[in-house]
PDB file of C-alpha atoms in Angstrom:
ATOM      1  CA  UNK A 941      -9.568  11.477  34.903  1.00  0.00           C
ATOM      2  CA  UNK A 942     -11.674  13.976  32.989  1.00  0.00           C
ATOM      3  CA  UNK A 943     -15.038  12.410  32.241  1.00  0.00           C
ATOM      4  CA  UNK A 944     -16.807  13.070  29.008  1.00  0.00           C
ATOM      5  CA  UNK A 945     -20.440  12.055  28.831  1.00  0.00           C
ATOM      6  CA  UNK A 946     -21.461  14.088  25.825  1.00  0.00           C
ATOM      7  CA  UNK A 947     -21.451  11.159  23.418  1.00  0.00           C
ATOM      8  CA  UNK A 948     -19.887  10.996  19.984  1.00  0.00           C
ATOM      9  CA  UNK A 949     -21.035  14.508  19.031  1.00  0.00           C
ATOM     10  CA  UNK A 950     -18.838  15.941  21.757  1.00  0.00           C
ATOM     11  CA  UNK A 951     -15.784  13.775  21.146  1.00  0.00           C
ATOM     12  CA  UNK A 952     -14.018  16.257  18.914  1.00  0.00           C
ATOM     13  CA  UNK A 953     -14.930  19.263  21.054  1.00  0.00           C
ATOM     14  CA  UNK A 954     -15.460  22.635  19.422  1.00  0.00           C
ATOM     15  CA  UNK A 955     -12.698  22.339  16.810  1.00  0.00           C
ATOM     16  CA  UNK A 956     -13.543  19.544  14.325  1.00  0.00           C
ATOM     17  CA  UNK A 957     -12.656  21.827  11.400  1.00  0.00           C
ATOM     18  CA  UNK A 958      -9.168  22.431  12.802  1.00  0.00           C
ATOM     19  CA  UNK A 959      -8.591  18.717  13.317  1.00  0.00           C
ATOM     20  CA  UNK A 960      -9.844  17.978   9.803  1.00  0.00           C
ATOM     21  CA  UNK A 961      -7.476  20.565   8.363  1.00  0.00           C
ATOM     22  CA  UNK A 962      -4.549  18.987  10.210  1.00  0.00           C
ATOM     23  CA  UNK A 963      -5.463  15.535   8.883  1.00  0.00           C
ATOM     24  CA  UNK A 964      -5.709  16.825   5.305  1.00  0.00           C
ATOM     25  CA  UNK A 965      -2.302  18.507   5.565  1.00  0.00           C
ATOM     26  CA  UNK A 966      -0.747  15.335   6.945  1.00  0.00           C
ATOM     27  CA  UNK A 967      -2.333  13.240   4.198  1.00  0.00           C
ATOM     28  CA  UNK A 968      -1.055  15.348   1.287  1.00  0.00           C
ATOM     29  CA  UNK A 969       2.571  14.132   1.231  1.00  0.00           C
ATOM     30  CA  UNK A 970       1.455  10.508   1.604  1.00  0.00           C
ATOM     31  CA  UNK A 971      -1.211  10.684  -1.079  1.00  0.00           C
ATOM     32  CA  UNK A 972       1.197  12.339  -3.515  1.00  0.00           C
ATOM     33  CA  UNK A 973       3.462   9.265  -3.520  1.00  0.00           C
ATOM     34  CA  UNK A 974       0.970   6.397  -3.347  1.00  0.00           C
ATOM     35  CA  UNK A 975       1.668   3.778  -5.974  1.00  0.00           C
ATOM     36  CA  UNK A 976       4.922   5.440  -7.092  1.00  0.00           C
ATOM     37  CA  UNK A 977       7.505   4.030  -4.662  1.00  0.00           C
ATOM     38  CA  UNK A 978       8.690   0.422  -4.954  1.00  0.00           C
ATOM     39  CA  UNK A 979       7.888  -2.113  -2.244  1.00  0.00           C
ATOM     40  CA  UNK A 980      10.467  -1.461   0.451  1.00  0.00           C
ATOM     41  CA  UNK A 981      10.623  -4.651   2.516  1.00  0.00           C
ATOM     42  CA  UNK A 982       9.952  -8.370   2.529  1.00  0.00           C
ATOM     43  CA  UNK A 983       7.118  -7.809   5.007  1.00  0.00           C
ATOM     44  CA  UNK A 984       5.361  -5.463   2.585  1.00  0.00           C
ATOM     45  CA  UNK A 985       5.778  -7.958  -0.243  1.00  0.00           C
ATOM     46  CA  UNK A 986       4.425 -10.724   1.982  1.00  0.00           C
ATOM     47  CA  UNK A 987       1.285  -8.793   2.940  1.00  0.00           C
ATOM     48  CA  UNK A 988       0.665  -7.799  -0.673  1.00  0.00           C
ATOM     49  CA  UNK A 989       0.993 -11.376  -1.943  1.00  0.00           C
ATOM     50  CA  UNK A 990      -1.212 -12.730   0.844  1.00  0.00           C
ATOM     51  CA  UNK A 991      -3.850 -10.100   0.070  1.00  0.00           C
ATOM     52  CA  UNK A 992      -3.609 -10.989  -3.614  1.00  0.00           C
ATOM     53  CA  UNK A 993      -4.035 -14.705  -2.860  1.00  0.00           C
ATOM     54  CA  UNK A 994      -7.202 -13.969  -0.880  1.00  0.00           C
ATOM     55  CA  UNK A 995      -8.459 -11.581  -3.551  1.00  0.00           C
ATOM     56  CA  UNK A 996      -8.022 -14.240  -6.231  1.00  0.00           C
ATOM     57  CA  UNK A 997      -9.795 -16.887  -4.144  1.00  0.00           C
ATOM     58  CA  UNK A 998      -6.711 -19.038  -3.544  1.00  0.00           C
ATOM     59  CA  UNK A 999      -7.061 -18.888   0.227  1.00  0.00           C
ATOM     60  CA  UNK A1000      -4.606 -17.805   2.909  1.00  0.00           C
ATOM     61  CA  UNK A1001      -1.576 -19.448   1.322  1.00  0.00           C
ATOM     62  CA  UNK A1002       2.080 -18.620   0.699  1.00  0.00           C
ATOM     63  CA  UNK A1003       1.740 -18.451  -3.068  1.00  0.00           C
ATOM     64  CA  UNK A1004       5.448 -17.712  -3.503  1.00  0.00           C
ATOM     65  CA  UNK A1005       6.474 -21.113  -2.060  1.00  0.00           C
ATOM     66  CA  UNK A1006       6.387 -24.451  -3.919  1.00  0.00           C
ATOM     67  CA  UNK A1007       2.976 -26.021  -3.505  1.00  0.00           C
ATOM     68  CA  UNK A1008       1.508 -22.811  -2.024  1.00  0.00           C
ATOM     69  CA  UNK A1009       1.214 -24.108   1.582  1.00  0.00           C
ATOM     70  CA  UNK A1010      -1.110 -22.475   4.102  1.00  0.00           C
ATOM     71  CA  UNK A1011       0.545 -19.390   5.540  1.00  0.00           C
ATOM     72  CA  UNK A1012       1.412 -19.440   9.234  1.00  0.00           C
ATOM     73  CA  UNK A1013       3.636 -16.416   9.930  1.00  0.00           C
ATOM     74  CA  UNK A1014       1.411 -13.332   9.726  1.00  0.00           C
ATOM     75  CA  UNK A1015      -2.077 -13.175  11.287  1.00  0.00           C
ATOM     76  CA  UNK A1016      -4.718 -12.956   8.547  1.00  0.00           C
ATOM     77  CA  UNK A1017      -6.485  -9.751   9.593  1.00  0.00           C
ATOM     78  CA  UNK A1018      -4.513  -7.257   7.526  1.00  0.00           C
ATOM     79  CA  UNK A1019      -4.368  -9.340   4.316  1.00  0.00           C
ATOM     80  CA  UNK A1020      -8.141  -9.876   4.644  1.00  0.00           C
ATOM     81  CA  UNK A1021      -8.562  -6.090   4.847  1.00  0.00           C
ATOM     82  CA  UNK A1022      -6.413  -5.605   1.739  1.00  0.00           C
ATOM     83  CA  UNK A1023      -8.435  -8.223  -0.161  1.00  0.00           C
ATOM     84  CA  UNK A1024     -11.652  -6.444   0.832  1.00  0.00           C
ATOM     85  CA  UNK A1025     -10.349  -3.064  -0.330  1.00  0.00           C
ATOM     86  CA  UNK A1026      -9.179  -4.559  -3.604  1.00  0.00           C
ATOM     87  CA  UNK A1027     -12.634  -5.957  -4.289  1.00  0.00           C
ATOM     88  CA  UNK A1028     -13.809  -2.361  -4.529  1.00  0.00           C
ATOM     89  CA  UNK A1029     -10.751  -0.738  -6.148  1.00  0.00           C
ATOM     90  CA  UNK A1030      -8.889  -3.483  -7.957  1.00  0.00           C
ATOM     91  CA  UNK A1031      -5.571  -4.969  -6.756  1.00  0.00           C
ATOM     92  CA  UNK A1032      -3.260  -1.958  -6.932  1.00  0.00           C
ATOM     93  CA  UNK A1033      -0.340  -0.831  -4.784  1.00  0.00           C
ATOM     94  CA  UNK A1034      -1.855   2.652  -4.552  1.00  0.00           C
ATOM     95  CA  UNK A1035      -5.048   1.272  -2.999  1.00  0.00           C
ATOM     96  CA  UNK A1036      -3.055  -0.736  -0.452  1.00  0.00           C
ATOM     97  CA  UNK A1037      -0.933   2.263   0.508  1.00  0.00           C
ATOM     98  CA  UNK A1038      -4.014   4.470   0.647  1.00  0.00           C
ATOM     99  CA  UNK A1039      -5.557   2.027   3.113  1.00  0.00           C
ATOM    100  CA  UNK A1040      -2.632   2.358   5.510  1.00  0.00           C
ATOM    101  CA  UNK A1041      -2.728   6.161   5.184  1.00  0.00           C
ATOM    102  CA  UNK A1042      -6.429   6.262   6.066  1.00  0.00           C
ATOM    103  CA  UNK A1043      -5.827   3.996   9.055  1.00  0.00           C
ATOM    104  CA  UNK A1044      -2.938   6.195  10.219  1.00  0.00           C
ATOM    105  CA  UNK A1045      -5.119   9.306  10.062  1.00  0.00           C
ATOM    106  CA  UNK A1046      -7.903   7.446  11.849  1.00  0.00           C
ATOM    107  CA  UNK A1047      -5.417   6.661  14.625  1.00  0.00           C
ATOM    108  CA  UNK A1048      -4.872  10.380  15.182  1.00  0.00           C
ATOM    109  CA  UNK A1049      -8.618  10.939  15.517  1.00  0.00           C
ATOM    110  CA  UNK A1050      -8.998   8.027  17.935  1.00  0.00           C
ATOM    111  CA  UNK A1051      -5.993   9.160  19.979  1.00  0.00           C
ATOM    112  CA  UNK A1052      -7.499  12.648  20.239  1.00  0.00           C
ATOM    113  CA  UNK A1053     -10.840  11.233  21.340  1.00  0.00           C
ATOM    114  CA  UNK A1054      -9.256   8.896  23.903  1.00  0.00           C
ATOM    115  CA  UNK A1055      -7.015  11.499  25.518  1.00  0.00           C
ATOM    116  CA  UNK A1056      -9.788  14.077  25.519  1.00  0.00           C
ATOM    117  CA  UNK A1057     -11.728  11.707  27.751  1.00  0.00           C
ATOM    118  CA  UNK A1058      -8.704  11.138  29.987  1.00  0.00           C
ATOM    119  CA  UNK A1059      -7.045  14.536  30.244  1.00  0.00           C
ATOM    120  CA  UNK A1060      -9.192  17.124  28.511  1.00  0.00           C
ATOM    121  CA  UNK A1061      -8.839  19.006  25.254  1.00  0.00           C
ATOM    122  CA  UNK A1062      -5.345  20.359  25.969  1.00  0.00           C
ATOM    123  CA  UNK A1063      -3.969  16.918  26.715  1.00  0.00           C
ATOM    124  CA  UNK A1064      -5.599  15.537  23.571  1.00  0.00           C
ATOM    125  CA  UNK A1065      -4.066  18.229  21.364  1.00  0.00           C
ATOM    126  CA  UNK A1066      -0.655  17.586  22.922  1.00  0.00           C
ATOM    127  CA  UNK A1067      -1.038  13.835  22.347  1.00  0.00           C
ATOM    128  CA  UNK A1068      -1.903  14.290  18.665  1.00  0.00           C
ATOM    129  CA  UNK A1069       0.965  16.743  18.222  1.00  0.00           C
ATOM    130  CA  UNK A1070       3.509  14.335  19.741  1.00  0.00           C
ATOM    131  CA  UNK A1071       2.086  11.380  17.843  1.00  0.00           C
ATOM    132  CA  UNK A1072       2.069  13.263  14.538  1.00  0.00           C
ATOM    133  CA  UNK A1073       5.733  14.231  14.990  1.00  0.00           C
ATOM    134  CA  UNK A1074       6.882  10.736  15.919  1.00  0.00           C
ATOM    135  CA  UNK A1075       9.373   9.207  13.448  1.00  0.00           C
ATOM    136  CA  UNK A1076       7.836   5.786  14.113  1.00  0.00           C
ATOM    137  CA  UNK A1077       4.372   7.101  13.226  1.00  0.00           C
ATOM    138  CA  UNK A1078       5.665   8.409   9.912  1.00  0.00           C
ATOM    139  CA  UNK A1079       7.696   5.248   9.309  1.00  0.00           C
ATOM    140  CA  UNK A1080       4.615   3.027   9.373  1.00  0.00           C
ATOM    141  CA  UNK A1081       2.104   5.492   7.855  1.00  0.00           C
ATOM    142  CA  UNK A1082       2.281   4.605   4.197  1.00  0.00           C
ATOM    143  CA  UNK A1083       4.121   1.302   3.749  1.00  0.00           C
ATOM    144  CA  UNK A1084       1.834  -1.704   3.361  1.00  0.00           C
ATOM    145  CA  UNK A1085       2.358  -3.065   6.875  1.00  0.00           C
ATOM    146  CA  UNK A1086      -0.035  -4.097   9.630  1.00  0.00           C
ATOM    147  CA  UNK A1087       1.143  -1.522  12.206  1.00  0.00           C
ATOM    148  CA  UNK A1088      -1.273   1.207  11.099  1.00  0.00           C
ATOM    149  CA  UNK A1089      -4.279  -1.123  11.364  1.00  0.00           C
ATOM    150  CA  UNK A1090      -3.064  -2.476  14.700  1.00  0.00           C
ATOM    151  CA  UNK A1091      -2.634   1.012  16.162  1.00  0.00           C
ATOM    152  CA  UNK A1092      -6.118   2.101  15.080  1.00  0.00           C
ATOM    153  CA  UNK A1093      -7.698  -1.037  16.564  1.00  0.00           C
ATOM    154  CA  UNK A1094      -5.843  -0.726  19.879  1.00  0.00           C
ATOM    155  CA  UNK A1095      -6.974   2.896  20.232  1.00  0.00           C
ATOM    156  CA  UNK A1096     -10.549   1.956  19.270  1.00  0.00           C
ATOM    157  CA  UNK A1097     -10.527  -0.803  21.892  1.00  0.00           C
ATOM    158  CA  UNK A1098      -9.316   1.533  24.627  1.00  0.00           C
ATOM    159  CA  UNK A1099     -11.686   4.344  23.635  1.00  0.00           C
ATOM    160  CA  UNK A1100     -14.722   2.052  23.627  1.00  0.00           C
ATOM    161  CA  UNK A1101     -13.582   0.589  26.942  1.00  0.00           C
ATOM    162  CA  UNK A1102     -13.375   4.046  28.485  1.00  0.00           C
ATOM    163  CA  UNK A1103     -16.845   4.895  27.168  1.00  0.00           C
ATOM    164  CA  UNK A1104     -18.172   1.629  28.647  1.00  0.00           C
ATOM    165  CA  UNK A1105     -16.758   2.472  32.079  1.00  0.00           C
ATOM    166  CA  UNK A1106     -17.912   6.110  32.008  1.00  0.00           C
ATOM    167  CA  UNK A1107     -21.456   5.189  30.991  1.00  0.00           C
ATOM    168  CA  UNK A1108     -22.053   2.869  33.898  1.00  0.00           C
ATOM    169  CA  UNK A1109     -21.365  -0.418  32.152  1.00  0.00           C
ATOM    170  CA  UNK A1110     -23.446   0.092  28.976  1.00  0.00           C
ATOM    171  CA  UNK A1111     -23.154  -3.240  27.138  1.00  0.00           C
ATOM    172  CA  UNK A1112     -22.978  -1.738  23.667  1.00  0.00           C
ATOM    173  CA  UNK A1113     -19.641  -0.090  24.376  1.00  0.00           C
ATOM    174  CA  UNK A1114     -18.308  -3.258  25.995  1.00  0.00           C
ATOM    175  CA  UNK A1115     -19.255  -5.331  22.947  1.00  0.00           C
ATOM    176  CA  UNK A1116     -17.658  -2.772  20.630  1.00  0.00           C
ATOM    177  CA  UNK A1117     -14.475  -2.803  22.697  1.00  0.00           C
ATOM    178  CA  UNK A1118     -14.283  -6.606  22.707  1.00  0.00           C
ATOM    179  CA  UNK A1119     -14.941  -6.809  18.955  1.00  0.00           C
ATOM    180  CA  UNK A1120     -12.265  -4.199  18.184  1.00  0.00           C
ATOM    181  CA  UNK A1121      -9.843  -6.043  20.457  1.00  0.00           C
ATOM    182  CA  UNK A1122     -10.516  -9.383  18.781  1.00  0.00           C
ATOM    183  CA  UNK A1123      -9.988  -7.882  15.333  1.00  0.00           C
ATOM    184  CA  UNK A1124      -6.821  -6.260  16.651  1.00  0.00           C
ATOM    185  CA  UNK A1125      -5.458  -9.667  17.607  1.00  0.00           C
ATOM    186  CA  UNK A1126      -6.271 -11.000  14.144  1.00  0.00           C
ATOM    187  CA  UNK A1127      -4.118  -8.197  12.731  1.00  0.00           C
ATOM    188  CA  UNK A1128      -1.142  -8.368  15.085  1.00  0.00           C
ATOM    189  CA  UNK A1129      -0.685 -10.793  17.980  1.00  0.00           C
ATOM    190  CA  UNK A1130       1.824  -8.447  19.610  1.00  0.00           C
ATOM    191  CA  UNK A1131      -1.223  -6.394  20.685  1.00  0.00           C
ATOM    192  CA  UNK A1132      -2.305  -9.076  23.150  1.00  0.00           C
ATOM    193  CA  UNK A1133      -0.711  -7.599  26.301  1.00  0.00           C
ATOM    194  CA  UNK A1134      -2.005  -4.082  25.615  1.00  0.00           C
ATOM    195  CA  UNK A1135      -5.494  -5.234  24.670  1.00  0.00           C
ATOM    196  CA  UNK A1136      -5.762  -7.233  27.901  1.00  0.00           C
ATOM    197  CA  UNK A1137      -4.650  -4.255  29.985  1.00  0.00           C
ATOM    198  CA  UNK A1138      -7.962  -2.398  30.086  1.00  0.00           C
ATOM    199  CA  UNK A1139     -10.166  -5.205  31.505  1.00  0.00           C
ATOM    200  CA  UNK A1140      -7.517  -5.819  34.157  1.00  0.00           C
ATOM    201  CA  UNK A1141      -7.483  -2.132  35.048  1.00  0.00           C
ATOM    202  CA  UNK A1142     -11.278  -2.053  35.017  1.00  0.00           C
ATOM    203  CA  UNK A1143     -11.361  -4.659  37.774  1.00  0.00           C
ATOM    204  CA  UNK A1144      -9.361  -2.389  40.094  1.00  0.00           C
ATOM    205  CA  UNK A1145     -11.347   0.107  42.232  1.00  0.00           C
ATOM    206  CA  UNK A1146     -11.632   3.393  40.383  1.00  0.00           C
ATOM    207  CA  UNK A1147      -9.114   2.340  37.750  1.00  0.00           C
ATOM    208  CA  UNK A1148      -9.206   3.872  34.311  1.00  0.00           C
ATOM    209  CA  UNK A1149      -9.274   1.286  31.562  1.00  0.00           C
ATOM    210  CA  UNK A1150      -6.653   2.918  29.417  1.00  0.00           C
ATOM    211  CA  UNK A1151      -4.005   3.517  32.093  1.00  0.00           C
TER     212      UNK A1151
END
């Protein structure tokens, strides 16, 4: 493993401008269609209606069902995020889609930072290139679904866990990793196995948390 002890200032290496340019180019096609395409799936509609219920103060309820019972299918993390964004922007589809785009771009930055710690700058660039070309990445980078938030939180958990291990057990990084992991579970319970992987690996002699 390539160790990186330079702190956050060194995470992006010597090419932050290049990375920023790549992110801007990737964002352009998404931003050009925000708020213009119809909702494409029942899952999107569900997240939007749950976010709207929270935004309007009705609670975490299935407002589309008779009697508006408490919702029990999706974890509440992503609808809570949508409700928070809408408090600042107003409840619009464009704001919801813009949120998922920002989270998708953030995932690229976090993936670069994580793999730079693990395999150096070349490995990080290769990781971002493969990730940015992935059809699955593009599929979930724009629709109002929880995958973009879940991916960003998983990467944040692993990155903070790596920083904790590299810095000799500094508690701040451990707390950040645990908080990001807990929020990740509130967004998507399918993250549980991956989020538990790094503390298990940390307990093994010389094990890297993210492997």
